[in-house]
Tab-separated table of C-alpha atoms and ligand atoms in Angstrom:
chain	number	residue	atom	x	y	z
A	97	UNK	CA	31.127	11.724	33.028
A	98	UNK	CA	29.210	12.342	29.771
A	99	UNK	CA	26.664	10.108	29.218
A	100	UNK	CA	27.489	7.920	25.556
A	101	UNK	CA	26.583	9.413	21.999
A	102	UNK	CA	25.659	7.624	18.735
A	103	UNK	CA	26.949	8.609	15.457
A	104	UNK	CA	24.345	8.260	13.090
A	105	UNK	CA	24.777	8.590	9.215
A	106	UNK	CA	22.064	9.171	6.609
A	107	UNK	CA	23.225	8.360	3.310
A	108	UNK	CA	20.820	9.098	0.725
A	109	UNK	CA	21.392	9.059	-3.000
A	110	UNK	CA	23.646	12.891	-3.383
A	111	UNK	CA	23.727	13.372	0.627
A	112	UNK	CA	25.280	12.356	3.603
A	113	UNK	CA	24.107	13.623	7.097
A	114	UNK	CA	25.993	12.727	10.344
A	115	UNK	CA	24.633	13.538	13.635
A	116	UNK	CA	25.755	12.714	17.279
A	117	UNK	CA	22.643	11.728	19.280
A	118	UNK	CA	22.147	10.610	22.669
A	119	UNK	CA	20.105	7.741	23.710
A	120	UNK	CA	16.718	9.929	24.726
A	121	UNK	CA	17.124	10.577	20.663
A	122	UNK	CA	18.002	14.251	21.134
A	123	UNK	CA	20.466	15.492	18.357
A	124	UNK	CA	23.506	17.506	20.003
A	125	UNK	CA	25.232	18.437	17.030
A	126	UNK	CA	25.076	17.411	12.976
A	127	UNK	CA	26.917	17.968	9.677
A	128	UNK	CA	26.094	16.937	6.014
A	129	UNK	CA	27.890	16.606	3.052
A	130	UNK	CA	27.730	16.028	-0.420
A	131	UNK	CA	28.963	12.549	-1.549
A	132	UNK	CA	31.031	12.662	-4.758
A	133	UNK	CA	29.355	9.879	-7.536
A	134	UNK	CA	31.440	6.515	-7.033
A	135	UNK	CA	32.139	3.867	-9.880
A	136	UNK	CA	33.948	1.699	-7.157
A	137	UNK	CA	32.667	0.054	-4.090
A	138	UNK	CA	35.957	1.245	-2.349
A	139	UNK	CA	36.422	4.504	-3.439
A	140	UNK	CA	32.561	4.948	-1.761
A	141	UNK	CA	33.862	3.684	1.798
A	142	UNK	CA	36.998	5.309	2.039
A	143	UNK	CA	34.711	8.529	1.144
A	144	UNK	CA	31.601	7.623	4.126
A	145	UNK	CA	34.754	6.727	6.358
A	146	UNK	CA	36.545	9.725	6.116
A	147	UNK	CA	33.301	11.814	6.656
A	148	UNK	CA	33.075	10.444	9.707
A	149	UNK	CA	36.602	10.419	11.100
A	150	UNK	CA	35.970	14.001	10.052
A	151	UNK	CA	32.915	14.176	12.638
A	152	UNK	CA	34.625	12.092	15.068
A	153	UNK	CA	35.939	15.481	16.756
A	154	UNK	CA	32.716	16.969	17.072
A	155	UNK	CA	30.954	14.148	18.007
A	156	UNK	CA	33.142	13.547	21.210
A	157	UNK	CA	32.498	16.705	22.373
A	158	UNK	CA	28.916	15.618	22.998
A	159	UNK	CA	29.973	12.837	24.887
A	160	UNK	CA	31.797	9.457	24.354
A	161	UNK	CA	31.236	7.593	21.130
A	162	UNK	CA	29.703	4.183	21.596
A	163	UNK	CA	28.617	2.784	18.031
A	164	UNK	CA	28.164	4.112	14.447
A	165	UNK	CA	24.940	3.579	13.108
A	166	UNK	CA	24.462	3.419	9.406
A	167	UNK	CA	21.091	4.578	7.753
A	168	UNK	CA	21.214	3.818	4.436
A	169	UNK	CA	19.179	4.318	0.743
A	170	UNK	CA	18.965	0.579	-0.541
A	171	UNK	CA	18.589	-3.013	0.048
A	172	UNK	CA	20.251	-3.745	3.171
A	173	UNK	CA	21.065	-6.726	5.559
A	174	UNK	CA	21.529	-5.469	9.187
A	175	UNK	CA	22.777	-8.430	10.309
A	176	UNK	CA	26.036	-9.029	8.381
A	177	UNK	CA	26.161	-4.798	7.846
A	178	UNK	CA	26.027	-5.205	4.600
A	179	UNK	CA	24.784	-3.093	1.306
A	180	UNK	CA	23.024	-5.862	-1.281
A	181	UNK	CA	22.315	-3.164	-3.557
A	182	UNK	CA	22.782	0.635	-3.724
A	183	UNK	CA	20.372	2.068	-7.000
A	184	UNK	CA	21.034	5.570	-6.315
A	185	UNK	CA	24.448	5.251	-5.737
A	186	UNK	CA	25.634	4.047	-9.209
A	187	UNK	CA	23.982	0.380	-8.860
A	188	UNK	CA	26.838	-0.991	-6.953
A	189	UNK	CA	25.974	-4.071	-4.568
A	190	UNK	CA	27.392	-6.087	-2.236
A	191	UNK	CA	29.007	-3.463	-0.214
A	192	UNK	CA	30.439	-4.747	3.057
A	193	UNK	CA	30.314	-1.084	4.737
A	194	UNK	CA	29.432	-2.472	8.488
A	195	UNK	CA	32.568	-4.915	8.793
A	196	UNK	CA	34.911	-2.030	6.418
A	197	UNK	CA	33.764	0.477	8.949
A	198	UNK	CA	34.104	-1.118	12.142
A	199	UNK	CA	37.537	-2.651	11.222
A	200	UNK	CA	38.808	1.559	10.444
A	201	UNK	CA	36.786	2.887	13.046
A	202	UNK	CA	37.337	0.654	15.926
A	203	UNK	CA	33.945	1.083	17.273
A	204	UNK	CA	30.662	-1.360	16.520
A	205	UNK	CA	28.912	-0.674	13.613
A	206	UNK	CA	25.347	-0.898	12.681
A	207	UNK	CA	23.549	-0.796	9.063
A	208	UNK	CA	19.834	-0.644	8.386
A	209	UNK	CA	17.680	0.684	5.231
A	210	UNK	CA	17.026	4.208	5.880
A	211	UNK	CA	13.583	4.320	5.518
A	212	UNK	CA	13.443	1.353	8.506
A	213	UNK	CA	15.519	3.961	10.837
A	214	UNK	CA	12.789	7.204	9.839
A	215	UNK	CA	9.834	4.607	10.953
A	216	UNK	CA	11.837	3.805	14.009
A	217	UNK	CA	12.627	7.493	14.637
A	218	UNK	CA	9.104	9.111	14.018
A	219	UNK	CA	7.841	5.581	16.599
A	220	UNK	CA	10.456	6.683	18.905
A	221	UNK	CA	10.283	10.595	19.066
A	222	UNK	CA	7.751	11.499	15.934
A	223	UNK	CA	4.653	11.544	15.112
A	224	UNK	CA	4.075	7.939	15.600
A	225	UNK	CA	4.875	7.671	19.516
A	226	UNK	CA	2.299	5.679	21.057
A	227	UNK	CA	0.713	4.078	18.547
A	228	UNK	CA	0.719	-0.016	18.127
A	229	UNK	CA	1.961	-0.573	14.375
A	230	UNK	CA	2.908	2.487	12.438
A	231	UNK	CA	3.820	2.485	8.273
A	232	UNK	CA	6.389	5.311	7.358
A	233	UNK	CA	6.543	6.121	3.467
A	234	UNK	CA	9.536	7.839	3.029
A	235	UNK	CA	9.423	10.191	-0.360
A	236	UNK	CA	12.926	11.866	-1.540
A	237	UNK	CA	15.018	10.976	-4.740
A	238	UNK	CA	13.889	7.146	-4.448
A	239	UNK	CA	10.595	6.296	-2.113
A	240	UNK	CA	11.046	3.834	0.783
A	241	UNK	CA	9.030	2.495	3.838
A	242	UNK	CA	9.246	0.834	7.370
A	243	UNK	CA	6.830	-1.371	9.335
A	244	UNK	CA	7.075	-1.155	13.115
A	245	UNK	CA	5.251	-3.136	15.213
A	246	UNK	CA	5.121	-2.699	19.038
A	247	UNK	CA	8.522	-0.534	18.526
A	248	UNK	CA	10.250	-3.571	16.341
A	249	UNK	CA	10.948	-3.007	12.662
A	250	UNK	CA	9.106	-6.120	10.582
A	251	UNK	CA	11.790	-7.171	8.069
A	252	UNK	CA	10.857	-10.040	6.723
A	253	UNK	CA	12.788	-13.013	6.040
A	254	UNK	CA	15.052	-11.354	3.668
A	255	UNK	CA	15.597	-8.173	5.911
A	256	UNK	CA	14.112	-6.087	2.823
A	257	UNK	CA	10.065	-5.925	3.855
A	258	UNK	CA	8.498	-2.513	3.608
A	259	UNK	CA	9.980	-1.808	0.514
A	260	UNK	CA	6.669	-0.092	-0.690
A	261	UNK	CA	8.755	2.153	-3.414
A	262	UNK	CA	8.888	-1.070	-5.815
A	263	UNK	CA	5.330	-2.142	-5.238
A	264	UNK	CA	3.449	-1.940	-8.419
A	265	UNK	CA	0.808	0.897	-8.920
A	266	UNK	CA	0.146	0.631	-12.678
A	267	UNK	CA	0.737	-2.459	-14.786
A	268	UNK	CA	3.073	-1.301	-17.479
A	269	UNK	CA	3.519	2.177	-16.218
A	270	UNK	CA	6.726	4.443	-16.096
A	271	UNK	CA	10.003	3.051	-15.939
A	272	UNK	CA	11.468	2.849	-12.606
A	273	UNK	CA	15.399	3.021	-11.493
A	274	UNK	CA	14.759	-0.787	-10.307
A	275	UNK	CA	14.330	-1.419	-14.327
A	276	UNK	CA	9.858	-2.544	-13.420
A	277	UNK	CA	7.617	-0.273	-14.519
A	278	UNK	CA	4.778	1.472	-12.629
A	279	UNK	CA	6.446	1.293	-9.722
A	280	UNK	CA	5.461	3.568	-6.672
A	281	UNK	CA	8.828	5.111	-7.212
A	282	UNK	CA	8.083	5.688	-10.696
A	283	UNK	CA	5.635	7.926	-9.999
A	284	UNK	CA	6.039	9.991	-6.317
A	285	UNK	CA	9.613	10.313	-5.803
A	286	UNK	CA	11.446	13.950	-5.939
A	287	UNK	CA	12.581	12.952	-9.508
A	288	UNK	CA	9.545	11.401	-10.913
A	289	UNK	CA	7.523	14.599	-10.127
A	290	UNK	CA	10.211	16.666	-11.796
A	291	UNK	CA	10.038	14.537	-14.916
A	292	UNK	CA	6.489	14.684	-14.868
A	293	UNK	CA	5.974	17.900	-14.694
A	294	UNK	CA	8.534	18.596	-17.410
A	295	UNK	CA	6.587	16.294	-19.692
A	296	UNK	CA	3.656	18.089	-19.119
A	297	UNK	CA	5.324	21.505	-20.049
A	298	UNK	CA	6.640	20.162	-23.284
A	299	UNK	CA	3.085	19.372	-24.038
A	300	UNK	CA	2.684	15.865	-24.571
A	301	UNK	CA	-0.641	15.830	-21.754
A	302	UNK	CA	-1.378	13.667	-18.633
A	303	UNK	CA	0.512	10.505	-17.922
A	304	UNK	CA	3.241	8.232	-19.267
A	305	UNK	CA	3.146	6.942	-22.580
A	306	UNK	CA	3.955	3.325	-22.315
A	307	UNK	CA	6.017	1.829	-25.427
A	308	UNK	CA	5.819	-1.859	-25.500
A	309	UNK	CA	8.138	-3.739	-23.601
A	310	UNK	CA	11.612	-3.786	-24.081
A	311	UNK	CA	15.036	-4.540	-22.316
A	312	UNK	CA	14.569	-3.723	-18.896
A	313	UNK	CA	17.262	-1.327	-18.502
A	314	UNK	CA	18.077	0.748	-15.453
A	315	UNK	CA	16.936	3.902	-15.699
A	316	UNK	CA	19.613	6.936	-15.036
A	317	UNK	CA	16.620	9.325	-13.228
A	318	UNK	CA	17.913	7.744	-9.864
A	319	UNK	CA	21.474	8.863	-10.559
A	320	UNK	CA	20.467	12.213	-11.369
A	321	UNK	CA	18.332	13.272	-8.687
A	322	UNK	CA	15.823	15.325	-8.653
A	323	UNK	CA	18.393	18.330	-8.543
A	324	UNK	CA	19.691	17.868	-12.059
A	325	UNK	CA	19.705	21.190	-13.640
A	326	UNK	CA	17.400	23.950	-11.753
A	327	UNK	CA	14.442	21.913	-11.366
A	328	UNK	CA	13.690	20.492	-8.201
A	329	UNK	CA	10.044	18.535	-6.959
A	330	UNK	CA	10.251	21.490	-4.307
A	331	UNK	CA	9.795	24.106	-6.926
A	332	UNK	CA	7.103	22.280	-8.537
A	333	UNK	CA	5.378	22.186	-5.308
A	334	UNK	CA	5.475	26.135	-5.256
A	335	UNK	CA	5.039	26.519	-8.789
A	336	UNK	CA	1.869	23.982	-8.092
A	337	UNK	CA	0.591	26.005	-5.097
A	338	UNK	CA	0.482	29.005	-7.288
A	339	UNK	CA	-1.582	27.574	-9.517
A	340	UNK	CA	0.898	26.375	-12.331
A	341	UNK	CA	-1.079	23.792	-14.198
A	342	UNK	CA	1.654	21.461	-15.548
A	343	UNK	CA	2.895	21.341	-11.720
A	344	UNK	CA	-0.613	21.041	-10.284
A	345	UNK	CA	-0.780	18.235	-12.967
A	346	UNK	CA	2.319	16.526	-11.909
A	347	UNK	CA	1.589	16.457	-8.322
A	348	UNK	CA	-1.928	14.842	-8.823
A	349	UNK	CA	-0.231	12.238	-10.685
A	350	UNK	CA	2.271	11.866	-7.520
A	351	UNK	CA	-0.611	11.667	-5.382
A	352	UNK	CA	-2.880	8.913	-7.469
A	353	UNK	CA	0.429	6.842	-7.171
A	354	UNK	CA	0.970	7.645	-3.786
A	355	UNK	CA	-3.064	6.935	-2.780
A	356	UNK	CA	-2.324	3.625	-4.400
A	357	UNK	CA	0.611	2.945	-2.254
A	358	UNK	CA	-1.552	4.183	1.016
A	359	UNK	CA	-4.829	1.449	0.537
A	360	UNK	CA	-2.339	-1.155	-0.416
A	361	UNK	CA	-0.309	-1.039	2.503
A	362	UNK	CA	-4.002	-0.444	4.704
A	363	UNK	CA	-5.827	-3.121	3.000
A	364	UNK	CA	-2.849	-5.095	4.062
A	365	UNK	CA	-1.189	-4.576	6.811
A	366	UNK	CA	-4.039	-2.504	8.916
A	367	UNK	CA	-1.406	-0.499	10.920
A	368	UNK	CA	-2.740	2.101	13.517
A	369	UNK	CA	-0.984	4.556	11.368
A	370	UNK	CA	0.531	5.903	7.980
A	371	UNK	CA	3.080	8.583	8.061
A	372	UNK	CA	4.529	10.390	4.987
A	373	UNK	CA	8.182	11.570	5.615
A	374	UNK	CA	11.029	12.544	3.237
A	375	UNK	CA	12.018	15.982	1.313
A	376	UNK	CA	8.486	15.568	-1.327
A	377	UNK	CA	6.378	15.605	1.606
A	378	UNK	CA	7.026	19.300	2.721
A	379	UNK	CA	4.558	19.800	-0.766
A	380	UNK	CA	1.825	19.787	2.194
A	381	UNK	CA	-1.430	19.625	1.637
A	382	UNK	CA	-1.289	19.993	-2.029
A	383	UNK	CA	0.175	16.365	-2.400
A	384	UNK	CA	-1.144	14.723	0.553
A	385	UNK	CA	-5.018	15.922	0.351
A	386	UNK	CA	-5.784	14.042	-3.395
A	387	UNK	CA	-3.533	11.177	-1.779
A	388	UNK	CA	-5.665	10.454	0.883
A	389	UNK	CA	-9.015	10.873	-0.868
A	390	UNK	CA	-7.524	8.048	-3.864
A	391	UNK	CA	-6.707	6.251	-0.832
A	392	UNK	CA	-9.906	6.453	1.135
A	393	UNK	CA	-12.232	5.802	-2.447
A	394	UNK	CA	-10.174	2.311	-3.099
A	395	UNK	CA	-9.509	0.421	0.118
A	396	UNK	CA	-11.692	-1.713	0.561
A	397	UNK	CA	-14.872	-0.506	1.578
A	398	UNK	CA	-15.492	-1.164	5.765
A	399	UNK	CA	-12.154	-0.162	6.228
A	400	UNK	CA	-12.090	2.735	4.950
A	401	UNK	CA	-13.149	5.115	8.048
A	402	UNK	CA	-10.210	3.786	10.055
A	403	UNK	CA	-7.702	5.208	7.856
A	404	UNK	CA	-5.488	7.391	9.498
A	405	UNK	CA	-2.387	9.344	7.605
A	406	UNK	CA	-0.416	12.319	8.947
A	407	UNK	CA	3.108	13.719	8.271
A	408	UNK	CA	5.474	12.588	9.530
A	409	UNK	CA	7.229	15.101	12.114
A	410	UNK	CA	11.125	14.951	12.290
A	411	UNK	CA	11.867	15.867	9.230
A	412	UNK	CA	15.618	15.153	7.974
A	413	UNK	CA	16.473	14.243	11.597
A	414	UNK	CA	14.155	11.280	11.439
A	415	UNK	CA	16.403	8.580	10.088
A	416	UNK	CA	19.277	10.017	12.248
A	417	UNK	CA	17.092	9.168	15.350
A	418	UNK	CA	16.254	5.815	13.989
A	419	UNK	CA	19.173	4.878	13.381
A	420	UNK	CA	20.895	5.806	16.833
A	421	UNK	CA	17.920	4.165	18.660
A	422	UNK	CA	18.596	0.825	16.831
A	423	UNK	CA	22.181	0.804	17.861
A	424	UNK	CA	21.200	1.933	21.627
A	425	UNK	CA	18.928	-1.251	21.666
A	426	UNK	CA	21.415	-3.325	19.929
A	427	UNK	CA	24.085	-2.558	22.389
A	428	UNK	CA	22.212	-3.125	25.377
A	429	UNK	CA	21.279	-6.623	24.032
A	430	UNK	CA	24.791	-7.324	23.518
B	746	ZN	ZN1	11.066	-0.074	-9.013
């Protein structure tokens, strides 16, 4: 008999990955698909639900299906399986997907913030095996993080700790989808750096120009994506590694941000470990270098040697893993 199989869903802000993934966290077979924009809470679970009845087929063929496990781009509570709040998928909230799921599915359903299942995955298979407490910044259309500690995900009373992407990084700064300013968000996600960077070819110089405070409204960047139009923060990354200086610009103001984010989460939390996953990472070296040196010249002093960042090293596959690893251990504590 086939040993059981996991099917894990990523649902990000314009994509949906499903994979089928046994419990030593290997992935026997994936798909992905673009999710239509939703106005309507159901119209969004009837389209994640039939995306995976879809997969179902596929899936079996790897073995027999014990759980869905949801990995998903927002505020989440894993325990009741539900969505609080969805900001890159139209602002809806209060999305019951984990009780809507298991009652069409028939199987038991799991939902966790994405960015908790890439920490768990990159702890589990990743870079971050074998370390005590790992930190795993997440960077794609919105930016996101996870705490483990001693292979548990901290979530804090709320079940919404690690949510680094809404931290504040400059008092008054850019607008961010959350409807702050200066979030972390604000300035390293995919479509901050491709706003950036088009700021900076139209001239107007380094930065964000802050206009006094208004309504806070929610921005529609988010929404968009970082794919609206041609531009994408991949191509600024290549424009940037050939020496393009509005792109080189844009990617140092990513990385202050983003070296802001690092010694905040190391002054505080001290883990063994900081990881940086998520589609902006793969800008290498050109992001990540004048991240870690703002890092290392603001934490606080004595600390500063023991900082240790890497990337992170599964890729798109790493909140897939997480998320199927969480509903392996959930199971067995059933
Ligand atoms: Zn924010």
């Amino acid at each position: 008999m086939k040993a059981g199989v996991v099917i894990a869903v990523d649902l990000g802000g314009t994509n949906l990955r499903l994979g089928a993934i046994d419990a030593a966290g290997r992935v026997l077979v994936r798909a992905r698909a673009r999710m239509g924009p939703h106005r309507r809470k159901r119209t969004l679970l009837e389209e994640i639900c039939s995306r995976i009845r879809h997969f179902e087929r596929e899936a079996r063929a790897c073995g027999r299906i014990e759980a869905v496990s949801l990995g998903f781009a927002g505020y989440t509570d894993a325990e009741r399986g539900l969505i609080y709040f969805a900001p890159n998928l139209g602002g809806l909230g209060n999305i019951d997907v984990g009780p809507y799921l298991g009652k069409r599915l028939e199987l038991p359903v799991f939902v966790d913030n994405d960015a908790n299942c890439a920490a768990i995955g990159e702890y589990f298979k990743g870079a971050g095996r074998s370390v005590h407490s790992l930190f795993v910044f997440t960077l794609g259309t919105g930016v996101g993080g996870g705490f483990v500690v001693k292979g548990d995900i901290w979530r804090g009373a709320h079940g919404t700790a690690g949510e680094i992407g809404h931290t504040i990084v400059m008092a008054g700064g850019p607008r961010c989808t959350c409807g702050n300013r200066g979030c972390l968000e604000a300035f390293t996600s995919a479509t901050a750096i491709v706003r950036e960077y088009r700021r900076r070819k139209r001239g107007r110089g380094a930065g964000v120009r802050v206009k006094p405070a208004g309504k806070a409204g929610r921005g529609k960047a988010g929404v968009l994506g970082a794919t609206a139009g041609e531009l994408t923060a991949r191509r600024v990354a290549d424009l940037a590694r050939h020496g393009d200086r509005a792109a080189l610009g844009a990617l140092d103001y990513a990385a202050k941000g983003l070296g802001i984010g690092i010694a905040n989460i190391f002054n505080l939390l001290d883990p063994e470990l900081i990881l940086i996953g998520g589609g902006v990472s793969r800008a290498g070296s050109v992001l990540l270098k004048p991240a870690i040196q703002e890092a290392r010249s603001i934490i606080y002093p004595p600390l500063a040697p023991r900082l240790r960042v890497k990337r992170a090293a599964l890729g798109d596959d790493a909140a897939l893993i997480g998320a199927a690893r969480l509903a392996f251990a959930a199971l067995k504590n059933r």
